[in-house]
């Protein structure tokens, strides 16, 4: 606990508080405006934090994370368009409530739900992460290789869309992770004579290209630069009472644990948890017919769950070195940039930074709550910022960030190449999450696999004879096979129904 309180004191130093507040304002803008997101904001921040102290860097990154995910309900509430996928379900009831003239109530529920979900999940993450890390220390390279394999396949299996496309995106990420110098043999792989690639593809260039430049390119190509006019919502006061919370406490608790669990699963995150929690709360509510008409329980369910996923995703990132979603994958990159190795040993070798993340989320959460409650009357102004200013600024920052990572134009070429790859993936409807998580985990997967084979004197059976390793492999195989079996069974059932009808 001493390390935690020391980290907490670091977070509330004046300079760090100022950085958190400034970044929270920017994160709120990225979260609120459709087409932008916390992921884009963090991708732009990463190159800026390279020369900063680790404490300051993570205060900014965490603030962008918390405010970006939390702020996505603003667009969903005021114009019926979610700022990101994390608040799709919020739109179903928040916007109808605004149309009824209850915008203040809808916004306040969104603010408080985001706060409850984040604060409770990070407390649980703070308590559980050391326990999981202690258990993970008992594992060998065989278990870690199987765990990485399991995480990658789960991301592909649980992602929405065609299984083939998810696996293809995963394969591309793994292939790109192999580019560079082999650490064992010292042989350059897949560099095609370009010595700039000997160190591998820059993760900064990939994140800037895939998240920032790709999103802007696709939005511009689709003509998504105009938002509906924000009506005068007359936002004043608090808008809710204690009864609004106590009356829906059951839905809040159920949505919280759904969000926490979904966040813990690799590759899922807030974009999935809000939809699952909304569907569950609706099916278990006494008045399911009220959902979609401006029912408060729908807002509570969506916003509590998507923010609870934050703590859920941080647990495997800190305790196992496995990112819970694409945003924590970028936080993982941030740790590596500052010379830290995420995983079970991090809590013992770098407790100050580990607990800084837990304490930082707590401080960011409290500051974002206060800022949102005090400034919510100005939320409509965020949705009136012209896109041509935003896009120009983001692109300039992206190009400067890419160049600054290696002081080379080659990094900019890589970023543009990744942007083109991202656009092609978008056109082909290949998901981004499996790609980026496979790229991040590819090096760990290869390292642990080769260590396991080496320690066993070339015997591959060790991966199957060790119980925990076998369990991870079985989970991975089942996660890939089960959707295929389910689809075949569904097709056969459909054919039987047609034949009986005939």
GROMACS .gro file of C-alpha atoms in nm:
model
  502
    1UNK     CA    1   0.000   0.000   0.000
    2UNK     CA    2   0.297   0.233   0.055
    3UNK     CA    3   0.377   0.215  -0.317
    4UNK     CA    4   0.016   0.296  -0.400
    5UNK     CA    5   0.000   0.603  -0.177
    6UNK     CA    6   0.338   0.723  -0.305
    7UNK     CA    7   0.204   0.695  -0.661
    8UNK     CA    8  -0.113   0.875  -0.558
    9UNK     CA    9   0.093   1.165  -0.422
   10UNK     CA   10   0.285   1.180  -0.751
   11UNK     CA   11  -0.041   1.206  -0.946
   12UNK     CA   12  -0.168   1.501  -0.743
   13UNK     CA   13   0.147   1.710  -0.788
   14UNK     CA   14   0.053   2.045  -0.948
   15UNK     CA   15   0.225   1.979  -1.282
   16UNK     CA   16   0.071   1.633  -1.316
   17UNK     CA   17  -0.275   1.763  -1.223
   18UNK     CA   18  -0.243   2.035  -1.484
   19UNK     CA   19  -0.142   1.781  -1.750
   20UNK     CA   20  -0.436   1.558  -1.653
   21UNK     CA   21  -0.683   1.847  -1.680
   22UNK     CA   22  -0.553   1.970  -2.015
   23UNK     CA   23  -0.551   1.618  -2.160
   24UNK     CA   24  -0.897   1.550  -2.017
   25UNK     CA   25  -1.039   1.845  -2.210
   26UNK     CA   26  -0.879   1.718  -2.532
   27UNK     CA   27  -0.993   1.362  -2.456
   28UNK     CA   28  -1.348   1.482  -2.398
   29UNK     CA   29  -1.344   1.642  -2.744
   30UNK     CA   30  -1.208   1.326  -2.905
   31UNK     CA   31  -1.464   1.115  -2.722
   32UNK     CA   32  -1.763   1.339  -2.795
   33UNK     CA   33  -1.712   1.396  -3.169
   34UNK     CA   34  -1.822   1.104  -3.390
   35UNK     CA   35  -1.535   0.972  -3.601
   36UNK     CA   36  -1.276   1.044  -3.334
   37UNK     CA   37  -1.205   0.834  -3.025
   38UNK     CA   38  -0.978   0.779  -2.727
   39UNK     CA   39  -0.772   0.542  -2.941
   40UNK     CA   40  -0.691   0.820  -3.190
   41UNK     CA   41  -0.609   1.057  -2.906
   42UNK     CA   42  -0.367   0.812  -2.744
   43UNK     CA   43  -0.203   0.732  -3.078
   44UNK     CA   44  -0.129   1.104  -3.118
   45UNK     CA   45  -0.004   1.134  -2.759
   46UNK     CA   46   0.239   0.841  -2.771
   47UNK     CA   47   0.514   1.013  -2.976
   48UNK     CA   48   0.479   1.326  -2.760
   49UNK     CA   49   0.553   1.130  -2.443
   50UNK     CA   50   0.882   0.978  -2.563
   51UNK     CA   51   1.098   1.251  -2.410
   52UNK     CA   52   0.882   1.299  -2.101
   53UNK     CA   53   0.916   1.150  -1.755
   54UNK     CA   54   0.723   0.825  -1.716
   55UNK     CA   55   0.497   0.976  -1.449
   56UNK     CA   56   0.395   1.270  -1.665
   57UNK     CA   57   0.356   1.054  -1.973
   58UNK     CA   58   0.114   0.813  -1.807
   59UNK     CA   59  -0.083   1.089  -1.637
   60UNK     CA   60  -0.156   1.221  -1.987
   61UNK     CA   61  -0.221   0.881  -2.148
   62UNK     CA   62  -0.455   0.769  -1.871
   63UNK     CA   63  -0.640   1.100  -1.874
   64UNK     CA   64  -0.696   1.065  -2.249
   65UNK     CA   65  -0.816   0.708  -2.195
   66UNK     CA   66  -1.066   0.792  -1.918
   67UNK     CA   67  -1.204   1.113  -2.068
   68UNK     CA   68  -1.218   0.970  -2.421
   69UNK     CA   69  -1.422   0.663  -2.323
   70UNK     CA   70  -1.640   0.866  -2.087
   71UNK     CA   71  -1.700   1.150  -2.334
   72UNK     CA   72  -1.843   0.929  -2.608
   73UNK     CA   73  -2.190   0.951  -2.449
   74UNK     CA   74  -2.212   1.324  -2.530
   75UNK     CA   75  -2.271   1.279  -2.903
   76UNK     CA   76  -2.501   0.982  -2.833
   77UNK     CA   77  -2.711   1.198  -2.603
   78UNK     CA   78  -2.730   1.529  -2.788
   79UNK     CA   79  -2.740   1.427  -3.158
   80UNK     CA   80  -2.811   1.054  -3.150
   81UNK     CA   81  -2.467   0.963  -3.292
   82UNK     CA   82  -2.223   0.796  -3.048
   83UNK     CA   83  -1.875   0.942  -3.027
   84UNK     CA   84  -1.735   0.589  -3.051
   85UNK     CA   85  -1.854   0.227  -3.046
   86UNK     CA   86  -1.838   0.228  -2.665
   87UNK     CA   87  -2.163   0.427  -2.647
   88UNK     CA   88  -2.371   0.276  -2.926
   89UNK     CA   89  -2.624   0.136  -2.676
   90UNK     CA   90  -2.638   0.473  -2.496
   91UNK     CA   91  -2.795   0.623  -2.807
   92UNK     CA   92  -3.102   0.399  -2.777
   93UNK     CA   93  -3.236   0.579  -2.469
   94UNK     CA   94  -3.025   0.892  -2.416
   95UNK     CA   95  -3.125   1.061  -2.743
   96UNK     CA   96  -3.500   0.991  -2.700
   97UNK     CA   97  -3.469   1.142  -2.351
   98UNK     CA   98  -3.310   1.453  -2.503
   99UNK     CA   99  -3.595   1.476  -2.756
  100UNK     CA  100  -3.836   1.476  -2.461
  101UNK     CA  101  -3.659   1.783  -2.320
  102UNK     CA  102  -3.466   1.586  -2.055
  103UNK     CA  103  -3.112   1.641  -2.187
  104UNK     CA  104  -2.983   1.750  -1.844
  105UNK     CA  105  -3.107   1.428  -1.687
  106UNK     CA  106  -2.962   1.211  -1.964
  107UNK     CA  107  -2.621   1.384  -1.948
  108UNK     CA  108  -2.602   1.360  -1.569
  109UNK     CA  109  -2.687   0.989  -1.576
  110UNK     CA  110  -2.413   0.940  -1.836
  111UNK     CA  111  -2.159   1.132  -1.627
  112UNK     CA  112  -2.237   0.948  -1.303
  113UNK     CA  113  -2.259   0.607  -1.473
  114UNK     CA  114  -1.916   0.662  -1.631
  115UNK     CA  115  -1.776   0.758  -1.291
  116UNK     CA  116  -1.926   0.461  -1.107
  117UNK     CA  117  -1.808   0.213  -1.368
  118UNK     CA  118  -1.451   0.345  -1.377
  119UNK     CA  119  -1.398   0.403  -1.005
  120UNK     CA  120  -1.531   0.062  -0.895
  121UNK     CA  121  -1.347  -0.129  -1.168
  122UNK     CA  122  -1.010   0.032  -1.094
  123UNK     CA  123  -1.047  -0.046  -0.723
  124UNK     CA  124  -1.106  -0.413  -0.811
  125UNK     CA  125  -0.814  -0.402  -1.058
  126UNK     CA  126  -0.586  -0.262  -0.786
  127UNK     CA  127  -0.679  -0.550  -0.553
  128UNK     CA  128  -0.682  -0.834  -0.808
  129UNK     CA  129  -0.377  -0.756  -1.021
  130UNK     CA  130  -0.117  -0.847  -0.755
  131UNK     CA  131  -0.298  -1.177  -0.689
  132UNK     CA  132  -0.308  -1.268  -1.058
  133UNK     CA  133   0.055  -1.161  -1.100
  134UNK     CA  134   0.163  -1.387  -0.811
  135UNK     CA  135  -0.012  -1.680  -0.977
  136UNK     CA  136   0.144  -1.594  -1.311
  137UNK     CA  137   0.493  -1.608  -1.160
  138UNK     CA  138   0.444  -1.983  -1.118
  139UNK     CA  139   0.413  -2.026  -1.496
  140UNK     CA  140   0.692  -2.114  -1.739
  141UNK     CA  141   0.754  -2.016  -2.103
  142UNK     CA  142   0.525  -2.300  -2.219
  143UNK     CA  143   0.227  -2.150  -2.034
  144UNK     CA  144   0.307  -1.796  -2.149
  145UNK     CA  145   0.336  -1.905  -2.513
  146UNK     CA  146   0.001  -2.085  -2.486
  147UNK     CA  147  -0.150  -1.782  -2.309
  148UNK     CA  148  -0.039  -1.548  -2.589
  149UNK     CA  149  -0.174  -1.792  -2.847
  150UNK     CA  150  -0.501  -1.817  -2.654
  151UNK     CA  151  -0.531  -1.437  -2.628
  152UNK     CA  152  -0.471  -1.388  -3.001
  153UNK     CA  153  -0.722  -1.654  -3.103
  154UNK     CA  154  -0.982  -1.526  -2.856
  155UNK     CA  155  -0.950  -1.180  -3.008
  156UNK     CA  156  -1.011  -1.325  -3.354
  157UNK     CA  157  -1.295  -1.552  -3.239
  158UNK     CA  158  -1.479  -1.292  -3.032
  159UNK     CA  159  -1.450  -1.007  -3.282
  160UNK     CA  160  -1.761  -0.923  -3.477
  161UNK     CA  161  -1.782  -1.028  -3.842
  162UNK     CA  162  -1.660  -1.317  -4.052
  163UNK     CA  163  -1.430  -1.562  -3.876
  164UNK     CA  164  -1.215  -1.584  -4.188
  165UNK     CA  165  -1.169  -1.205  -4.197
  166UNK     CA  166  -1.084  -1.196  -3.826
  167UNK     CA  167  -0.822  -1.468  -3.871
  168UNK     CA  168  -0.685  -1.292  -4.179
  169UNK     CA  169  -0.645  -0.966  -3.984
  170UNK     CA  170  -0.473  -1.161  -3.706
  171UNK     CA  171  -0.237  -1.326  -3.956
  172UNK     CA  172  -0.141  -0.988  -4.103
  173UNK     CA  173  -0.059  -0.860  -3.754
  174UNK     CA  174   0.154  -1.165  -3.676
  175UNK     CA  175   0.336  -1.140  -4.010
  176UNK     CA  176   0.417  -0.771  -3.957
  177UNK     CA  177   0.543  -0.853  -3.607
  178UNK     CA  178   0.802  -1.088  -3.762
  179UNK     CA  179   0.967  -0.809  -3.962
  180UNK     CA  180   1.312  -0.714  -3.834
  181UNK     CA  181   1.619  -0.875  -3.686
  182UNK     CA  182   1.583  -1.224  -3.538
  183UNK     CA  183   1.701  -1.195  -3.176
  184UNK     CA  184   1.839  -1.550  -3.171
  185UNK     CA  185   2.013  -1.585  -3.509
  186UNK     CA  186   2.074  -1.217  -3.584
  187UNK     CA  187   1.934  -1.260  -3.936
  188UNK     CA  188   1.719  -0.984  -4.087
  189UNK     CA  189   1.371  -1.112  -4.175
  190UNK     CA  190   1.133  -0.969  -4.438
  191UNK     CA  191   1.322  -0.639  -4.460
  192UNK     CA  192   1.385  -0.664  -4.839
  193UNK     CA  193   1.720  -0.491  -4.795
  194UNK     CA  194   1.577  -0.189  -4.610
  195UNK     CA  195   1.807  -0.147  -4.311
  196UNK     CA  196   1.554   0.090  -4.152
  197UNK     CA  197   1.340  -0.220  -4.088
  198UNK     CA  198   1.613  -0.412  -3.902
  199UNK     CA  199   1.459  -0.301  -3.573
  200UNK     CA  200   1.110  -0.393  -3.687
  201UNK     CA  201   0.818  -0.171  -3.780
  202UNK     CA  202   0.776   0.127  -3.549
  203UNK     CA  203   0.474   0.075  -3.326
  204UNK     CA  204   0.424   0.451  -3.320
  205UNK     CA  205   0.401   0.462  -3.699
  206UNK     CA  206   0.153   0.174  -3.697
  207UNK     CA  207  -0.073   0.328  -3.434
  208UNK     CA  208  -0.068   0.669  -3.604
  209UNK     CA  209  -0.137   0.516  -3.944
  210UNK     CA  210  -0.400   0.263  -3.838
  211UNK     CA  211  -0.590   0.475  -3.588
  212UNK     CA  212  -0.543   0.843  -3.676
  213UNK     CA  213  -0.472   0.871  -4.049
  214UNK     CA  214  -0.692   0.576  -4.150
  215UNK     CA  215  -0.996   0.707  -3.961
  216UNK     CA  216  -0.962   1.056  -4.106
  217UNK     CA  217  -0.910   0.921  -4.458
  218UNK     CA  218  -1.219   0.700  -4.439
  219UNK     CA  219  -1.436   0.969  -4.283
  220UNK     CA  220  -1.329   1.216  -4.550
  221UNK     CA  221  -1.388   0.966  -4.830
  222UNK     CA  222  -1.737   0.890  -4.699
  223UNK     CA  223  -1.818   1.259  -4.661
  224UNK     CA  224  -1.868   1.231  -4.285
  225UNK     CA  225  -1.776   1.590  -4.205
  226UNK     CA  226  -2.117   1.727  -4.118
  227UNK     CA  227  -2.306   1.661  -3.796
  228UNK     CA  228  -2.677   1.716  -3.730
  229UNK     CA  229  -2.759   2.054  -3.583
  230UNK     CA  230  -2.747   2.045  -3.203
  231UNK     CA  231  -3.080   2.170  -3.075
  232UNK     CA  232  -3.111   2.404  -2.779
  233UNK     CA  233  -3.115   2.149  -2.498
  234UNK     CA  234  -3.151   2.401  -2.213
  235UNK     CA  235  -2.898   2.219  -1.996
  236UNK     CA  236  -2.922   2.347  -1.639
  237UNK     CA  237  -2.883   2.201  -1.291
  238UNK     CA  238  -2.822   1.840  -1.191
  239UNK     CA  239  -3.135   1.688  -1.342
  240UNK     CA  240  -3.157   1.373  -1.127
  241UNK     CA  241  -3.217   1.275  -0.766
  242UNK     CA  242  -3.095   0.993  -0.545
  243UNK     CA  243  -3.404   0.792  -0.639
  244UNK     CA  244  -3.280   0.776  -1.001
  245UNK     CA  245  -2.978   0.584  -0.873
  246UNK     CA  246  -3.140   0.361  -0.608
  247UNK     CA  247  -3.430   0.266  -0.837
  248UNK     CA  248  -3.189   0.124  -1.096
  249UNK     CA  249  -2.924  -0.013  -0.860
  250UNK     CA  250  -2.984  -0.372  -0.976
  251UNK     CA  251  -2.924  -0.279  -1.341
  252UNK     CA  252  -2.613  -0.081  -1.243
  253UNK     CA  253  -2.458  -0.375  -1.052
  254UNK     CA  254  -2.533  -0.629  -1.328
  255UNK     CA  255  -2.399  -0.399  -1.599
  256UNK     CA  256  -2.085  -0.333  -1.394
  257UNK     CA  257  -1.987  -0.698  -1.361
  258UNK     CA  258  -2.065  -0.763  -1.728
  259UNK     CA  259  -1.838  -0.473  -1.828
  260UNK     CA  260  -1.562  -0.584  -1.589
  261UNK     CA  261  -1.563  -0.939  -1.725
  262UNK     CA  262  -1.588  -0.839  -2.092
  263UNK     CA  263  -1.302  -0.591  -2.041
  264UNK     CA  264  -1.087  -0.869  -1.895
  265UNK     CA  265  -1.129  -1.083  -2.208
  266UNK     CA  266  -0.859  -1.005  -2.468
  267UNK     CA  267  -0.976  -0.788  -2.756
  268UNK     CA  268  -1.330  -0.721  -2.634
  269UNK     CA  269  -1.340  -0.387  -2.451
  270UNK     CA  270  -1.606  -0.121  -2.412
  271UNK     CA  271  -1.731  -0.144  -2.771
  272UNK     CA  272  -1.874  -0.489  -2.696
  273UNK     CA  273  -1.958  -0.460  -2.326
  274UNK     CA  274  -2.214  -0.180  -2.369
  275UNK     CA  275  -2.418  -0.384  -2.616
  276UNK     CA  276  -2.408  -0.703  -2.405
  277UNK     CA  277  -2.496  -0.519  -2.083
  278UNK     CA  278  -2.781  -0.328  -2.251
  279UNK     CA  279  -2.932  -0.649  -2.391
  280UNK     CA  280  -2.902  -0.827  -2.055
  281UNK     CA  281  -3.051  -0.542  -1.850
  282UNK     CA  282  -3.336  -0.506  -2.098
  283UNK     CA  283  -3.420  -0.877  -2.087
  284UNK     CA  284  -3.416  -0.885  -1.705
  285UNK     CA  285  -3.603  -0.556  -1.644
  286UNK     CA  286  -3.966  -0.545  -1.531
  287UNK     CA  287  -4.049  -0.298  -1.809
  288UNK     CA  288  -3.853  -0.409  -2.121
  289UNK     CA  289  -4.105  -0.230  -2.343
  290UNK     CA  290  -3.979   0.105  -2.209
  291UNK     CA  291  -3.628   0.055  -2.348
  292UNK     CA  292  -3.559   0.263  -2.657
  293UNK     CA  293  -3.807   0.531  -2.551
  294UNK     CA  294  -3.588   0.726  -2.310
  295UNK     CA  295  -3.564   0.478  -2.022
  296UNK     CA  296  -3.289   0.565  -1.768
  297UNK     CA  297  -3.191   0.199  -1.707
  298UNK     CA  298  -3.068   0.178  -2.067
  299UNK     CA  299  -2.825   0.467  -2.014
  300UNK     CA  300  -2.707   0.330  -1.680
  301UNK     CA  301  -2.644  -0.014  -1.830
  302UNK     CA  302  -2.448   0.109  -2.130
  303UNK     CA  303  -2.233   0.370  -1.958
  304UNK     CA  304  -2.156   0.173  -1.642
  305UNK     CA  305  -2.050  -0.133  -1.845
  306UNK     CA  306  -1.831   0.046  -2.100
  307UNK     CA  307  -1.640   0.227  -1.828
  308UNK     CA  308  -1.616  -0.085  -1.610
  309UNK     CA  309  -1.429  -0.239  -1.904
  310UNK     CA  310  -1.145   0.005  -1.833
  311UNK     CA  311  -1.052  -0.163  -1.505
  312UNK     CA  312  -1.120  -0.505  -1.655
  313UNK     CA  313  -0.877  -0.439  -1.943
  314UNK     CA  314  -0.605  -0.299  -1.715
  315UNK     CA  315  -0.591  -0.619  -1.504
  316UNK     CA  316  -0.439  -0.845  -1.775
  317UNK     CA  317  -0.225  -0.559  -1.904
  318UNK     CA  318  -0.050  -0.512  -1.569
  319UNK     CA  319  -0.062  -0.867  -1.431
  320UNK     CA  320   0.006  -1.067  -1.747
  321UNK     CA  321   0.137  -0.824  -2.010
  322UNK     CA  322  -0.167  -0.910  -2.226
  323UNK     CA  323  -0.369  -0.607  -2.345
  324UNK     CA  324  -0.742  -0.627  -2.282
  325UNK     CA  325  -0.833  -0.413  -2.583
  326UNK     CA  326  -0.676  -0.196  -2.853
  327UNK     CA  327  -0.640   0.104  -2.619
  328UNK     CA  328  -0.459  -0.092  -2.348
  329UNK     CA  329  -0.243  -0.232  -2.629
  330UNK     CA  330  -0.127   0.125  -2.692
  331UNK     CA  331  -0.072   0.178  -2.318
  332UNK     CA  332   0.142  -0.136  -2.335
  333UNK     CA  333   0.339   0.034  -2.614
  334UNK     CA  334   0.378   0.335  -2.387
  335UNK     CA  335   0.531   0.115  -2.116
  336UNK     CA  336   0.775  -0.036  -2.365
  337UNK     CA  337   0.873   0.307  -2.496
  338UNK     CA  338   0.979   0.400  -2.144
  339UNK     CA  339   1.185   0.084  -2.104
  340UNK     CA  340   0.938  -0.116  -1.895
  341UNK     CA  341   0.843  -0.479  -1.949
  342UNK     CA  342   0.475  -0.544  -1.868
  343UNK     CA  343   0.391  -0.874  -1.704
  344UNK     CA  344   0.391  -1.051  -1.366
  345UNK     CA  345   0.733  -0.917  -1.268
  346UNK     CA  346   0.636  -0.556  -1.326
  347UNK     CA  347   0.446  -0.529  -0.996
  348UNK     CA  348   0.759  -0.635  -0.807
  349UNK     CA  349   1.034  -0.481  -1.024
  350UNK     CA  350   0.851  -0.152  -1.099
  351UNK     CA  351   0.583  -0.115  -0.831
  352UNK     CA  352   0.596   0.265  -0.855
  353UNK     CA  353   0.487   0.266  -1.220
  354UNK     CA  354   0.239  -0.019  -1.175
  355UNK     CA  355   0.058   0.153  -0.892
  356UNK     CA  356   0.092   0.485  -1.071
  357UNK     CA  357  -0.144   0.346  -1.335
  358UNK     CA  358  -0.401   0.242  -1.072
  359UNK     CA  359  -0.371   0.571  -0.883
  360UNK     CA  360  -0.365   0.770  -1.206
  361UNK     CA  361  -0.696   0.623  -1.322
  362UNK     CA  362  -0.848   0.707  -0.984
  363UNK     CA  363  -0.732   1.070  -0.994
  364UNK     CA  364  -0.829   1.111  -1.360
  365UNK     CA  365  -1.172   0.967  -1.287
  366UNK     CA  366  -1.237   1.216  -1.006
  367UNK     CA  367  -1.113   1.514  -1.208
  368UNK     CA  368  -1.313   1.415  -1.517
  369UNK     CA  369  -1.627   1.380  -1.301
  370UNK     CA  370  -1.586   1.729  -1.159
  371UNK     CA  371  -1.503   1.880  -1.497
  372UNK     CA  372  -1.802   1.717  -1.668
  373UNK     CA  373  -2.049   1.823  -1.399
  374UNK     CA  374  -1.924   2.183  -1.407
  375UNK     CA  375  -1.906   2.221  -1.785
  376UNK     CA  376  -2.192   2.004  -1.917
  377UNK     CA  377  -2.394   2.312  -2.020
  378UNK     CA  378  -2.122   2.375  -2.281
  379UNK     CA  379  -2.121   2.019  -2.420
  380UNK     CA  380  -2.322   2.122  -2.730
  381UNK     CA  381  -2.034   2.352  -2.828
  382UNK     CA  382  -1.800   2.050  -2.862
  383UNK     CA  383  -2.019   1.916  -3.142
  384UNK     CA  384  -1.997   2.243  -3.336
  385UNK     CA  385  -1.618   2.237  -3.386
  386UNK     CA  386  -1.556   2.236  -3.766
  387UNK     CA  387  -1.409   1.912  -3.894
  388UNK     CA  388  -1.166   2.086  -4.132
  389UNK     CA  389  -0.988   2.235  -3.831
  390UNK     CA  390  -0.984   1.905  -3.640
  391UNK     CA  391  -0.866   1.690  -3.931
  392UNK     CA  392  -0.590   1.934  -4.029
  393UNK     CA  393  -0.460   1.955  -3.673
  394UNK     CA  394  -0.466   1.576  -3.624
  395UNK     CA  395  -0.281   1.509  -3.949
  396UNK     CA  396  -0.012   1.767  -3.869
  397UNK     CA  397   0.039   1.615  -3.522
  398UNK     CA  398   0.050   1.263  -3.675
  399UNK     CA  399   0.319   1.356  -3.929
  400UNK     CA  400   0.528   1.537  -3.668
  401UNK     CA  401   0.492   1.243  -3.429
  402UNK     CA  402   0.592   0.986  -3.690
  403UNK     CA  403   0.897   1.186  -3.796
  404UNK     CA  404   1.001   1.256  -3.437
  405UNK     CA  405   1.023   0.889  -3.337
  406UNK     CA  406   1.338   0.831  -3.546
  407UNK     CA  407   1.406   1.171  -3.705
  408UNK     CA  408   1.361   1.001  -4.039
  409UNK     CA  409   1.123   1.034  -4.334
  410UNK     CA  410   1.112   0.654  -4.344
  411UNK     CA  411   0.884   0.655  -4.037
  412UNK     CA  412   0.642   0.882  -4.224
  413UNK     CA  413   0.645   0.643  -4.521
  414UNK     CA  414   0.570   0.354  -4.285
  415UNK     CA  415   0.284   0.551  -4.130
  416UNK     CA  416   0.136   0.627  -4.473
  417UNK     CA  417   0.178   0.261  -4.570
  418UNK     CA  418  -0.004   0.154  -4.253
  419UNK     CA  419  -0.276   0.407  -4.330
  420UNK     CA  420  -0.323   0.256  -4.677
  421UNK     CA  421  -0.326  -0.093  -4.523
  422UNK     CA  422  -0.586   0.024  -4.272
  423UNK     CA  423  -0.806   0.168  -4.547
  424UNK     CA  424  -0.782  -0.157  -4.744
  425UNK     CA  425  -0.876  -0.349  -4.429
  426UNK     CA  426  -1.166  -0.113  -4.375
  427UNK     CA  427  -1.293  -0.162  -4.730
  428UNK     CA  428  -1.257  -0.538  -4.689
  429UNK     CA  429  -1.423  -0.516  -4.345
  430UNK     CA  430  -1.125  -0.671  -4.168
  431UNK     CA  431  -1.136  -0.578  -3.796
  432UNK     CA  432  -0.856  -0.365  -3.653
  433UNK     CA  433  -0.848  -0.506  -3.297
  434UNK     CA  434  -0.722  -0.857  -3.394
  435UNK     CA  435  -0.458  -0.697  -3.616
  436UNK     CA  436  -0.312  -0.458  -3.360
  437UNK     CA  437  -0.326  -0.706  -3.070
  438UNK     CA  438  -0.164  -0.981  -3.280
  439UNK     CA  439   0.114  -0.739  -3.378
  440UNK     CA  440   0.177  -0.642  -3.014
  441UNK     CA  441   0.175  -1.002  -2.888
  442UNK     CA  442   0.367  -1.155  -3.179
  443UNK     CA  443   0.710  -1.091  -3.028
  444UNK     CA  444   0.607  -1.232  -2.690
  445UNK     CA  445   0.452  -1.536  -2.856
  446UNK     CA  446   0.770  -1.607  -3.054
  447UNK     CA  447   1.001  -1.543  -2.759
  448UNK     CA  448   0.817  -1.773  -2.517
  449UNK     CA  449   0.762  -2.041  -2.781
  450UNK     CA  450   1.132  -2.059  -2.870
  451UNK     CA  451   1.231  -2.056  -2.503
  452UNK     CA  452   0.991  -2.341  -2.432
  453UNK     CA  453   1.126  -2.550  -2.719
  454UNK     CA  454   1.485  -2.473  -2.618
  455UNK     CA  455   1.432  -2.559  -2.249
  456UNK     CA  456   1.268  -2.889  -2.349
  457UNK     CA  457   1.558  -2.978  -2.582
  458UNK     CA  458   1.343  -2.951  -2.892
  459UNK     CA  459   1.049  -3.146  -2.747
  460UNK     CA  460   0.722  -2.979  -2.856
  461UNK     CA  461   0.510  -3.211  -2.642
  462UNK     CA  462   0.583  -3.000  -2.332
  463UNK     CA  463   0.320  -2.752  -2.452
  464UNK     CA  464   0.057  -3.029  -2.432
  465UNK     CA  465   0.175  -3.227  -2.130
  466UNK     CA  466   0.178  -2.929  -1.891
  467UNK     CA  467  -0.184  -2.891  -1.765
  468UNK     CA  468  -0.218  -2.511  -1.766
  469UNK     CA  469  -0.055  -2.481  -2.108
  470UNK     CA  470  -0.291  -2.749  -2.241
  471UNK     CA  471  -0.593  -2.566  -2.100
  472UNK     CA  472  -0.496  -2.244  -2.280
  473UNK     CA  473  -0.445  -2.434  -2.607
  474UNK     CA  474  -0.782  -2.609  -2.573
  475UNK     CA  475  -0.958  -2.278  -2.506
  476UNK     CA  476  -0.793  -2.133  -2.816
  477UNK     CA  477  -0.892  -2.427  -3.036
  478UNK     CA  478  -1.249  -2.437  -2.906
  479UNK     CA  479  -1.288  -2.060  -2.953
  480UNK     CA  480  -1.205  -2.103  -3.322
  481UNK     CA  481  -1.399  -2.425  -3.385
  482UNK     CA  482  -1.717  -2.348  -3.189
  483UNK     CA  483  -1.839  -2.054  -3.406
  484UNK     CA  484  -1.788  -2.269  -3.716
  485UNK     CA  485  -1.979  -2.563  -3.560
  486UNK     CA  486  -2.252  -2.326  -3.446
  487UNK     CA  487  -2.287  -2.183  -3.796
  488UNK     CA  488  -2.306  -2.533  -3.952
  489UNK     CA  489  -2.571  -2.639  -3.700
  490UNK     CA  490  -2.770  -2.322  -3.765
  491UNK     CA  491  -2.755  -2.381  -4.142
  492UNK     CA  492  -2.871  -2.742  -4.106
  493UNK     CA  493  -3.152  -2.635  -3.874
  494UNK     CA  494  -3.261  -2.373  -4.125
  495UNK     CA  495  -3.260  -2.629  -4.405
  496UNK     CA  496  -3.474  -2.868  -4.199
  497UNK     CA  497  -3.726  -2.593  -4.133
  498UNK     CA  498  -3.745  -2.515  -4.507
  499UNK     CA  499  -3.790  -2.883  -4.595
  500UNK     CA  500  -4.067  -2.923  -4.335
  501UNK     CA  501  -4.235  -2.612  -4.469
  502UNK     CA  502  -4.231  -2.760  -4.819
   0.00000   0.00000   0.00000
